[in-house]
Amino acid sequence: MTRGQLILIEGLDRTGKSTQSAIIAGKLGKSKLMKFPDRTTKIGGIINEYLTDSSFQLSDQSAHLLFSANRWELNNEIIDLLNKGYFIVLDRYIYSGIAYSLAKYEYSKSVQNSGTKSTAIASTTASEQMGDVEWLYCPDKGLPKPDLTMFLTMDLEELGNRKGWGDERYELQEFQKIVKSSFMRVLHHEEDDSVEIVDVNGKGIEAVTELLWNLIQKKGVNELTDKQIEKLR
Ligand code: NYM
Ligand code: MG
């Protein structure tokens, strides 16, 4: 039996992930675009509140587990669609889950050291679990592994100049710097050939699409496959 393939676009905030995910899904024909967090589900509603209301308090561990639970809410649908021959483009997924939480740990530590009293980004006390990549990874074990992951990266300077910085939790430039290095720690692109880093610095929308589409073709993930759906282990 053949199936569609799972393509993930990851990156920092404002790198053009959502724009590119939509374009790529359009080029793939029978496809579905899915975005994480999916704010339309029950758990997604809580996540949305957490991201948009800085007075909404959650422990860092709870927030981390909710993002993972949100992926589990869509697990069956993803597998079902792939088996029905749909290509699925994911706008964020597991790597965002680990990278942002890990970044919160580093951020909490720097805040603790600088003596700042409160911050909407993370707890002021760094909790051990948030610095433990293995702990952060565990709740996602068993979810379908993307056939191809493309991580969009750019210089923090250019990122800072981009329009559309909002006031959601995490949308702070000094935090993005930590997020970027956290992503580089968890992507394992050197030993995992399904993970590619794509430098989009100074490139316009069409140029980035071309880069991504070339990679997709090179990896053959725009064709139906008889490979089993891999699970995160
Ligand atoms: N985010 C996203 C996490 O912290 N953990 C996760 O597992 C995922 C999927 O949510 N700043 C963060 C990254 C973003 C925020 O995402 C909202 P978006 O793509 O801006 O809606
Ligand atoms: Mg955002």
PDB file of C-alpha atoms and ligand atoms in Angstrom:
ATOM      1  CA  MET A   1       0.000   0.000   0.000  1.00  0.00           C
ATOM      2  CA  THR A   2       1.343   3.424  -0.817  1.00  0.00           C
ATOM      3  CA  ARG A   3       0.939   6.540   1.292  1.00  0.00           C
ATOM      4  CA  GLY A   4       1.539  10.276   1.124  1.00  0.00           C
ATOM      5  CA  GLN A   5       4.516  11.832   2.882  1.00  0.00           C
ATOM      6  CA  LEU A   6       4.910  14.041   5.922  1.00  0.00           C
ATOM      7  CA  ILE A   7       6.807  17.268   5.339  1.00  0.00           C
ATOM      8  CA  LEU A   8       7.666  19.584   8.212  1.00  0.00           C
ATOM      9  CA  ILE A   9       8.633  23.223   8.012  1.00  0.00           C
ATOM     10  CA  GLU A  10      10.220  24.497  11.221  1.00  0.00           C
ATOM     11  CA  GLY A  11      11.853  27.767  12.149  1.00  0.00           C
ATOM     12  CA  LEU A  12      11.972  30.780  14.394  1.00  0.00           C
ATOM     13  CA  ASP A  13       9.030  33.180  14.630  1.00  0.00           C
ATOM     14  CA  ARG A  14       8.727  35.460  11.553  1.00  0.00           C
ATOM     15  CA  THR A  15      10.941  33.421   9.215  1.00  0.00           C
ATOM     16  CA  GLY A  16       8.104  32.846   6.752  1.00  0.00           C
ATOM     17  CA  LYS A  17       7.114  29.318   7.783  1.00  0.00           C
ATOM     18  CA  SER A  18       3.384  29.814   7.425  1.00  0.00           C
ATOM     19  CA  THR A  19       3.698  31.502   4.020  1.00  0.00           C
ATOM     20  CA  GLN A  20       5.960  28.750   2.708  1.00  0.00           C
ATOM     21  CA  SER A  21       3.913  25.906   4.222  1.00  0.00           C
ATOM     22  CA  ALA A  22       0.815  27.143   2.400  1.00  0.00           C
ATOM     23  CA  ILE A  23       2.652  27.531  -0.934  1.00  0.00           C
ATOM     24  CA  ILE A  24       4.275  24.110  -0.661  1.00  0.00           C
ATOM     25  CA  ALA A  25       0.973  22.425   0.261  1.00  0.00           C
ATOM     26  CA  GLY A  26      -0.528  24.039  -2.838  1.00  0.00           C
ATOM     27  CA  LYS A  27       2.230  22.611  -5.036  1.00  0.00           C
ATOM     28  CA  LEU A  28       1.798  19.083  -3.687  1.00  0.00           C
ATOM     29  CA  GLY A  29      -1.648  18.456  -5.125  1.00  0.00           C
ATOM     30  CA  LYS A  30      -3.640  16.161  -2.862  1.00  0.00           C
ATOM     31  CA  SER A  31      -2.417  17.650   0.371  1.00  0.00           C
ATOM     32  CA  LYS A  32      -3.351  19.010   3.742  1.00  0.00           C
ATOM     33  CA  LEU A  33      -1.726  21.848   5.634  1.00  0.00           C
ATOM     34  CA  MET A  34      -1.630  21.459   9.412  1.00  0.00           C
ATOM     35  CA  LYS A  35      -0.323  23.957  11.893  1.00  0.00           C
ATOM     36  CA  PHE A  36       0.966  23.472  15.434  1.00  0.00           C
ATOM     37  CA  PRO A  37      -0.110  24.605  17.861  1.00  0.00           C
ATOM     38  CA  ASP A  38      -3.559  23.887  16.423  1.00  0.00           C
ATOM     39  CA  ARG A  39      -5.517  26.462  18.388  1.00  0.00           C
ATOM     40  CA  THR A  40      -8.922  25.148  17.262  1.00  0.00           C
ATOM     41  CA  THR A  41      -8.941  22.034  19.457  1.00  0.00           C
ATOM     42  CA  LYS A  42      -9.847  21.825  23.177  1.00  0.00           C
ATOM     43  CA  ILE A  43      -6.213  21.765  24.248  1.00  0.00           C
ATOM     44  CA  GLY A  44      -5.330  24.282  21.544  1.00  0.00           C
ATOM     45  CA  GLY A  45      -7.748  26.708  23.173  1.00  0.00           C
ATOM     46  CA  ILE A  46      -5.791  26.577  26.432  1.00  0.00           C
ATOM     47  CA  ILE A  47      -2.525  26.988  24.527  1.00  0.00           C
ATOM     48  CA  ASN A  48      -3.934  30.024  22.754  1.00  0.00           C
ATOM     49  CA  GLU A  49      -4.878  31.565  26.076  1.00  0.00           C
ATOM     50  CA  TYR A  50      -1.410  30.862  27.430  1.00  0.00           C
ATOM     51  CA  LEU A  51       0.257  32.489  24.409  1.00  0.00           C
ATOM     52  CA  THR A  52      -1.953  35.550  24.201  1.00  0.00           C
ATOM     53  CA  ASP A  53      -2.658  36.351  27.853  1.00  0.00           C
ATOM     54  CA  SER A  54       0.488  37.065  29.840  1.00  0.00           C
ATOM     55  CA  SER A  55      -1.456  36.901  33.099  1.00  0.00           C
ATOM     56  CA  PHE A  56      -2.481  33.289  32.388  1.00  0.00           C
ATOM     57  CA  GLN A  57      -0.210  31.212  34.581  1.00  0.00           C
ATOM     58  CA  LEU A  58       0.962  27.703  33.823  1.00  0.00           C
ATOM     59  CA  SER A  59       4.028  25.901  35.065  1.00  0.00           C
ATOM     60  CA  ASP A  60       6.624  25.451  32.328  1.00  0.00           C
ATOM     61  CA  GLN A  61       6.177  21.671  32.540  1.00  0.00           C
ATOM     62  CA  SER A  62       2.395  21.929  32.057  1.00  0.00           C
ATOM     63  CA  ALA A  63       2.796  24.217  29.069  1.00  0.00           C
ATOM     64  CA  HIS A  64       5.297  21.824  27.519  1.00  0.00           C
ATOM     65  CA  LEU A  65       2.999  18.833  27.967  1.00  0.00           C
ATOM     66  CA  LEU A  66       0.021  20.716  26.532  1.00  0.00           C
ATOM     67  CA  PHE A  67       1.903  21.447  23.296  1.00  0.00           C
ATOM     68  CA  SER A  68       2.679  17.735  23.019  1.00  0.00           C
ATOM     69  CA  ALA A  69      -0.899  16.751  23.909  1.00  0.00           C
ATOM     70  CA  ASN A  70      -2.056  19.049  21.117  1.00  0.00           C
ATOM     71  CA  ARG A  71       0.018  16.984  18.659  1.00  0.00           C
ATOM     72  CA  TRP A  72      -1.478  13.763  20.043  1.00  0.00           C
ATOM     73  CA  GLU A  73      -4.956  15.182  19.432  1.00  0.00           C
ATOM     74  CA  LEU A  74      -4.137  15.169  15.701  1.00  0.00           C
ATOM     75  CA  ASN A  75      -2.120  11.922  15.626  1.00  0.00           C
ATOM     76  CA  ASN A  76      -4.840   9.674  14.201  1.00  0.00           C
ATOM     77  CA  GLU A  77      -5.884  12.226  11.630  1.00  0.00           C
ATOM     78  CA  ILE A  78      -2.313  12.574  10.366  1.00  0.00           C
ATOM     79  CA  ILE A  79      -1.841   8.818  10.012  1.00  0.00           C
ATOM     80  CA  ASP A  80      -5.240   8.430   8.385  1.00  0.00           C
ATOM     81  CA  LEU A  81      -4.620  11.128   5.802  1.00  0.00           C
ATOM     82  CA  LEU A  82      -1.151   9.808   4.929  1.00  0.00           C
ATOM     83  CA  ASN A  83      -2.637   6.353   4.376  1.00  0.00           C
ATOM     84  CA  LYS A  84      -5.306   7.869   2.157  1.00  0.00           C
ATOM     85  CA  GLY A  85      -2.558   9.289  -0.055  1.00  0.00           C
ATOM     86  CA  TYR A  86      -2.505  12.863   1.216  1.00  0.00           C
ATOM     87  CA  PHE A  87       0.739  14.794   1.521  1.00  0.00           C
ATOM     88  CA  ILE A  88       0.783  16.638   4.810  1.00  0.00           C
ATOM     89  CA  VAL A  89       2.685  19.846   5.323  1.00  0.00           C
ATOM     90  CA  LEU A  90       3.242  20.697   8.973  1.00  0.00           C
ATOM     91  CA  ASP A  91       3.859  24.266  10.048  1.00  0.00           C
ATOM     92  CA  ARG A  92       5.851  23.566  13.270  1.00  0.00           C
ATOM     93  CA  TYR A  93       5.808  20.264  15.203  1.00  0.00           C
ATOM     94  CA  ILE A  94       8.076  18.389  17.604  1.00  0.00           C
ATOM     95  CA  TYR A  95      11.256  20.427  17.201  1.00  0.00           C
ATOM     96  CA  SER A  96       9.448  23.634  18.147  1.00  0.00           C
ATOM     97  CA  GLY A  97       8.141  21.720  21.136  1.00  0.00           C
ATOM     98  CA  ILE A  98      11.613  20.897  22.431  1.00  0.00           C
ATOM     99  CA  ALA A  99      13.449  24.030  21.291  1.00  0.00           C
ATOM    100  CA  TYR A 100      11.101  26.592  22.839  1.00  0.00           C
ATOM    101  CA  SER A 101      10.929  24.729  26.159  1.00  0.00           C
ATOM    102  CA  LEU A 102      14.681  24.311  26.302  1.00  0.00           C
ATOM    103  CA  ALA A 103      15.056  28.002  25.498  1.00  0.00           C
ATOM    104  CA  LYS A 104      12.782  28.843  28.425  1.00  0.00           C
ATOM    105  CA  TYR A 105      15.174  27.018  30.721  1.00  0.00           C
ATOM    106  CA  GLU A 106      18.163  29.009  29.458  1.00  0.00           C
ATOM    107  CA  TYR A 107      16.110  32.191  29.631  1.00  0.00           C
ATOM    108  CA  SER A 108      15.006  31.510  33.219  1.00  0.00           C
ATOM    109  CA  LYS A 109      18.613  31.013  34.214  1.00  0.00           C
ATOM    110  CA  SER A 110      19.695  34.312  32.690  1.00  0.00           C
ATOM    111  CA  VAL A 111      16.758  36.101  34.293  1.00  0.00           C
ATOM    112  CA  GLN A 112      17.639  34.569  37.680  1.00  0.00           C
ATOM    113  CA  ASN A 113      21.216  35.767  37.312  1.00  0.00           C
ATOM    114  CA  SER A 114      20.257  39.270  36.292  1.00  0.00           C
ATOM    115  CA  GLY A 115      17.884  39.595  39.244  1.00  0.00           C
ATOM    116  CA  THR A 116      14.852  40.545  37.131  1.00  0.00           C
ATOM    117  CA  LYS A 117      11.699  39.834  39.141  1.00  0.00           C
ATOM    118  CA  SER A 118       9.153  38.706  36.608  1.00  0.00           C
ATOM    119  CA  THR A 119       8.846  37.775  32.986  1.00  0.00           C
ATOM    120  CA  ALA A 120       5.944  36.537  30.905  1.00  0.00           C
ATOM    121  CA  ILE A 121       8.142  34.104  29.008  1.00  0.00           C
ATOM    122  CA  ALA A 122       8.988  31.467  31.557  1.00  0.00           C
ATOM    123  CA  SER A 123       9.023  30.769  35.254  1.00  0.00           C
ATOM    124  CA  THR A 124      11.575  32.848  37.079  1.00  0.00           C
ATOM    125  CA  THR A 125      12.974  29.670  38.579  1.00  0.00           C
ATOM    126  CA  ALA A 126      14.489  27.357  35.992  1.00  0.00           C
ATOM    127  CA  SER A 127      13.063  23.885  36.523  1.00  0.00           C
ATOM    128  CA  GLU A 128      15.353  20.924  36.058  1.00  0.00           C
ATOM    129  CA  GLN A 129      13.039  19.147  33.589  1.00  0.00           C
ATOM    130  CA  MET A 130      13.085  22.046  31.134  1.00  0.00           C
ATOM    131  CA  GLY A 131      16.832  21.700  30.768  1.00  0.00           C
ATOM    132  CA  ASP A 132      16.622  17.939  30.255  1.00  0.00           C
ATOM    133  CA  VAL A 133      16.292  17.266  26.525  1.00  0.00           C
ATOM    134  CA  GLU A 134      15.401  13.613  27.155  1.00  0.00           C
ATOM    135  CA  TRP A 135      12.500  14.641  29.430  1.00  0.00           C
ATOM    136  CA  LEU A 136      11.326  17.207  26.898  1.00  0.00           C
ATOM    137  CA  TYR A 137      11.423  14.652  24.083  1.00  0.00           C
ATOM    138  CA  CYS A 138       9.593  11.822  25.876  1.00  0.00           C
ATOM    139  CA  PRO A 139       5.934  12.892  25.490  1.00  0.00           C
ATOM    140  CA  ASP A 140       6.330  13.086  21.696  1.00  0.00           C
ATOM    141  CA  LYS A 141       7.684   9.529  21.398  1.00  0.00           C
ATOM    142  CA  GLY A 142       5.411   7.477  19.146  1.00  0.00           C
ATOM    143  CA  LEU A 143       4.162  10.357  17.020  1.00  0.00           C
ATOM    144  CA  PRO A 144       4.765  10.028  13.271  1.00  0.00           C
ATOM    145  CA  LYS A 145       8.245  11.171  12.251  1.00  0.00           C
ATOM    146  CA  PRO A 146       8.355  13.590   9.326  1.00  0.00           C
ATOM    147  CA  ASP A 147       9.823  12.176   6.114  1.00  0.00           C
ATOM    148  CA  LEU A 148      11.520  15.524   5.630  1.00  0.00           C
ATOM    149  CA  THR A 149      12.117  18.416   8.032  1.00  0.00           C
ATOM    150  CA  MET A 150      13.259  21.785   6.722  1.00  0.00           C
ATOM    151  CA  PHE A 151      14.389  24.306   9.304  1.00  0.00           C
ATOM    152  CA  LEU A 152      14.266  27.917   8.110  1.00  0.00           C
ATOM    153  CA  THR A 153      16.952  30.011   9.673  1.00  0.00           C
ATOM    154  CA  MET A 154      18.183  33.574   9.288  1.00  0.00           C
ATOM    155  CA  ASP A 155      20.390  36.135  11.012  1.00  0.00           C
ATOM    156  CA  LEU A 156      18.835  37.569  14.128  1.00  0.00           C
ATOM    157  CA  GLU A 157      19.454  41.053  12.754  1.00  0.00           C
ATOM    158  CA  GLU A 158      17.287  40.503   9.705  1.00  0.00           C
ATOM    159  CA  LEU A 159      14.715  38.763  11.858  1.00  0.00           C
ATOM    160  CA  GLY A 160      14.531  41.819  14.119  1.00  0.00           C
ATOM    161  CA  ASN A 161      13.773  44.035  11.118  1.00  0.00           C
ATOM    162  CA  ARG A 162      10.871  41.903   9.935  1.00  0.00           C
ATOM    163  CA  LYS A 163       7.366  43.219  10.304  1.00  0.00           C
ATOM    164  CA  GLY A 164       4.687  41.550  12.322  1.00  0.00           C
ATOM    165  CA  TRP A 165       6.317  41.082  15.703  1.00  0.00           C
ATOM    166  CA  GLY A 166       3.346  40.734  17.957  1.00  0.00           C
ATOM    167  CA  ASP A 167       2.935  40.644  21.671  1.00  0.00           C
ATOM    168  CA  GLU A 168       2.465  36.943  22.131  1.00  0.00           C
ATOM    169  CA  ARG A 169       4.512  35.210  24.757  1.00  0.00           C
ATOM    170  CA  TYR A 170       7.964  34.325  23.283  1.00  0.00           C
ATOM    171  CA  GLU A 171       7.867  37.089  20.643  1.00  0.00           C
ATOM    172  CA  LEU A 172      10.806  38.913  22.126  1.00  0.00           C
ATOM    173  CA  GLN A 173      14.000  39.329  20.188  1.00  0.00           C
ATOM    174  CA  GLU A 174      16.357  38.494  23.026  1.00  0.00           C
ATOM    175  CA  PHE A 175      14.448  35.254  23.502  1.00  0.00           C
ATOM    176  CA  GLN A 176      14.616  34.303  19.800  1.00  0.00           C
ATOM    177  CA  LYS A 177      18.396  34.286  20.028  1.00  0.00           C
ATOM    178  CA  ILE A 178      18.189  31.539  22.644  1.00  0.00           C
ATOM    179  CA  VAL A 179      15.502  29.715  20.641  1.00  0.00           C
ATOM    180  CA  LYS A 180      17.796  29.646  17.637  1.00  0.00           C
ATOM    181  CA  SER A 181      20.644  27.987  19.514  1.00  0.00           C
ATOM    182  CA  SER A 182      18.192  25.559  21.138  1.00  0.00           C
ATOM    183  CA  PHE A 183      16.916  24.499  17.719  1.00  0.00           C
ATOM    184  CA  MET A 184      20.482  23.853  16.599  1.00  0.00           C
ATOM    185  CA  ARG A 185      20.961  21.631  19.655  1.00  0.00           C
ATOM    186  CA  VAL A 186      17.878  19.479  19.043  1.00  0.00           C
ATOM    187  CA  LEU A 187      17.615  19.165  15.248  1.00  0.00           C
ATOM    188  CA  HIS A 188      20.481  16.613  14.945  1.00  0.00           C
ATOM    189  CA  HIS A 189      20.734  17.498  11.274  1.00  0.00           C
ATOM    190  CA  GLU A 190      24.248  16.082  11.042  1.00  0.00           C
ATOM    191  CA  GLU A 191      23.268  12.505  11.867  1.00  0.00           C
ATOM    192  CA  ASP A 192      19.667  12.574  10.569  1.00  0.00           C
ATOM    193  CA  ASP A 193      19.464  12.981   6.805  1.00  0.00           C
ATOM    194  CA  SER A 194      15.739  13.720   6.948  1.00  0.00           C
ATOM    195  CA  VAL A 195      16.583  17.071   8.586  1.00  0.00           C
ATOM    196  CA  GLU A 196      17.813  20.008   6.493  1.00  0.00           C
ATOM    197  CA  ILE A 197      18.801  23.524   7.532  1.00  0.00           C
ATOM    198  CA  VAL A 198      17.690  26.150   5.019  1.00  0.00           C
ATOM    199  CA  ASP A 199      19.276  29.602   5.231  1.00  0.00           C
ATOM    200  CA  VAL A 200      16.674  32.116   4.061  1.00  0.00           C
ATOM    201  CA  ASN A 201      18.684  35.212   4.874  1.00  0.00           C
ATOM    202  CA  GLY A 202      18.061  38.037   2.416  1.00  0.00           C
ATOM    203  CA  LYS A 203      15.845  35.843   0.226  1.00  0.00           C
ATOM    204  CA  GLY A 204      12.382  36.739  -1.004  1.00  0.00           C
ATOM    205  CA  ILE A 205       9.349  34.472  -0.878  1.00  0.00           C
ATOM    206  CA  GLU A 206       9.815  32.984  -4.353  1.00  0.00           C
ATOM    207  CA  ALA A 207      13.502  32.275  -3.854  1.00  0.00           C
ATOM    208  CA  VAL A 208      12.767  30.444  -0.612  1.00  0.00           C
ATOM    209  CA  THR A 209       9.993  28.406  -2.221  1.00  0.00           C
ATOM    210  CA  GLU A 210      12.425  27.381  -4.932  1.00  0.00           C
ATOM    211  CA  LEU A 211      14.994  26.246  -2.358  1.00  0.00           C
ATOM    212  CA  LEU A 212      12.386  24.220  -0.473  1.00  0.00           C
ATOM    213  CA  TRP A 213      10.832  22.720  -3.569  1.00  0.00           C
ATOM    214  CA  ASN A 214      14.236  21.646  -4.885  1.00  0.00           C
ATOM    215  CA  LEU A 215      14.943  19.891  -1.597  1.00  0.00           C
ATOM    216  CA  ILE A 216      11.541  18.200  -1.655  1.00  0.00           C
ATOM    217  CA  GLN A 217      12.199  16.845  -5.139  1.00  0.00           C
ATOM    218  CA  LYS A 218      15.750  15.813  -4.318  1.00  0.00           C
ATOM    219  CA  LYS A 219      14.447  13.822  -1.336  1.00  0.00           C
ATOM    220  CA  GLY A 220      11.555  12.412  -3.355  1.00  0.00           C
ATOM    221  CA  VAL A 221       8.985  13.349  -0.714  1.00  0.00           C
ATOM    222  CA  ASN A 222       6.597  14.712  -3.356  1.00  0.00           C
ATOM    223  CA  GLU A 223       5.890  11.165  -4.508  1.00  0.00           C
ATOM    224  CA  LEU A 224       3.760   8.449  -2.942  1.00  0.00           C
ATOM    225  CA  THR A 225       5.850   5.894  -1.074  1.00  0.00           C
ATOM    226  CA  ASP A 226       5.476   2.324   0.167  1.00  0.00           C
ATOM    227  CA  LYS A 227       7.742   2.993   3.176  1.00  0.00           C
ATOM    228  CA  GLN A 228       6.067   2.503   6.552  1.00  0.00           C
ATOM    229  CA  ILE A 229       5.269   5.605   8.547  1.00  0.00           C
ATOM    230  CA  GLU A 230       8.193   6.013  10.926  1.00  0.00           C
ATOM    231  CA  LYS A 231       7.526   6.795  14.567  1.00  0.00           C
ATOM    232  CA  LEU A 232       9.567   9.050  16.825  1.00  0.00           C
ATOM    233  CA  ARG A 233      11.645   6.858  19.094  1.00  0.00           C
TER     234      ARG A 233
HETATM  235  N1  NYM B   1       5.507  26.644  20.341  1.00  0.00           N
HETATM  236  C1  NYM B   1       5.002  25.921  19.314  1.00  0.00           C
HETATM  237  C2  NYM B   1       5.978  26.007  21.489  1.00  0.00           C
HETATM  238  O1  NYM B   1       6.436  26.650  22.422  1.00  0.00           O
HETATM  239  N2  NYM B   1       5.908  24.647  21.555  1.00  0.00           N
HETATM  240  C3  NYM B   1       5.413  23.877  20.544  1.00  0.00           C
HETATM  241  O2  NYM B   1       5.362  22.643  20.650  1.00  0.00           O
HETATM  242  C4  NYM B   1       4.931  24.546  19.358  1.00  0.00           C
HETATM  243  C5  NYM B   1       4.368  23.742  18.243  1.00  0.00           C
HETATM  244  O3  NYM B   1       4.157  28.520  20.080  1.00  0.00           O
HETATM  245  N3  NYM B   1       6.185  31.195  19.451  1.00  0.00           N
HETATM  246  C6  NYM B   1       5.495  28.113  20.301  1.00  0.00           C
HETATM  247  C7  NYM B   1       6.276  28.759  19.218  1.00  0.00           C
HETATM  248  C8  NYM B   1       5.528  30.028  18.899  1.00  0.00           C
HETATM  249  C9  NYM B   1       4.171  29.832  19.537  1.00  0.00           C
HETATM  250  O4  NYM B   1       3.296  29.424  17.354  1.00  0.00           O
HETATM  251  C10 NYM B   1       3.013  30.012  18.581  1.00  0.00           C
HETATM  252  P1  NYM B   1       2.848  30.157  16.009  1.00  0.00           P
HETATM  253  O5  NYM B   1       3.493  29.354  14.913  1.00  0.00           O
HETATM  254  O6  NYM B   1       3.364  31.579  16.090  1.00  0.00           O
HETATM  255  O7  NYM B   1       1.345  30.095  16.011  1.00  0.00           O
HETATM  256 MG    MG B   2       3.884  33.369  16.099  1.00  0.00          MG
END
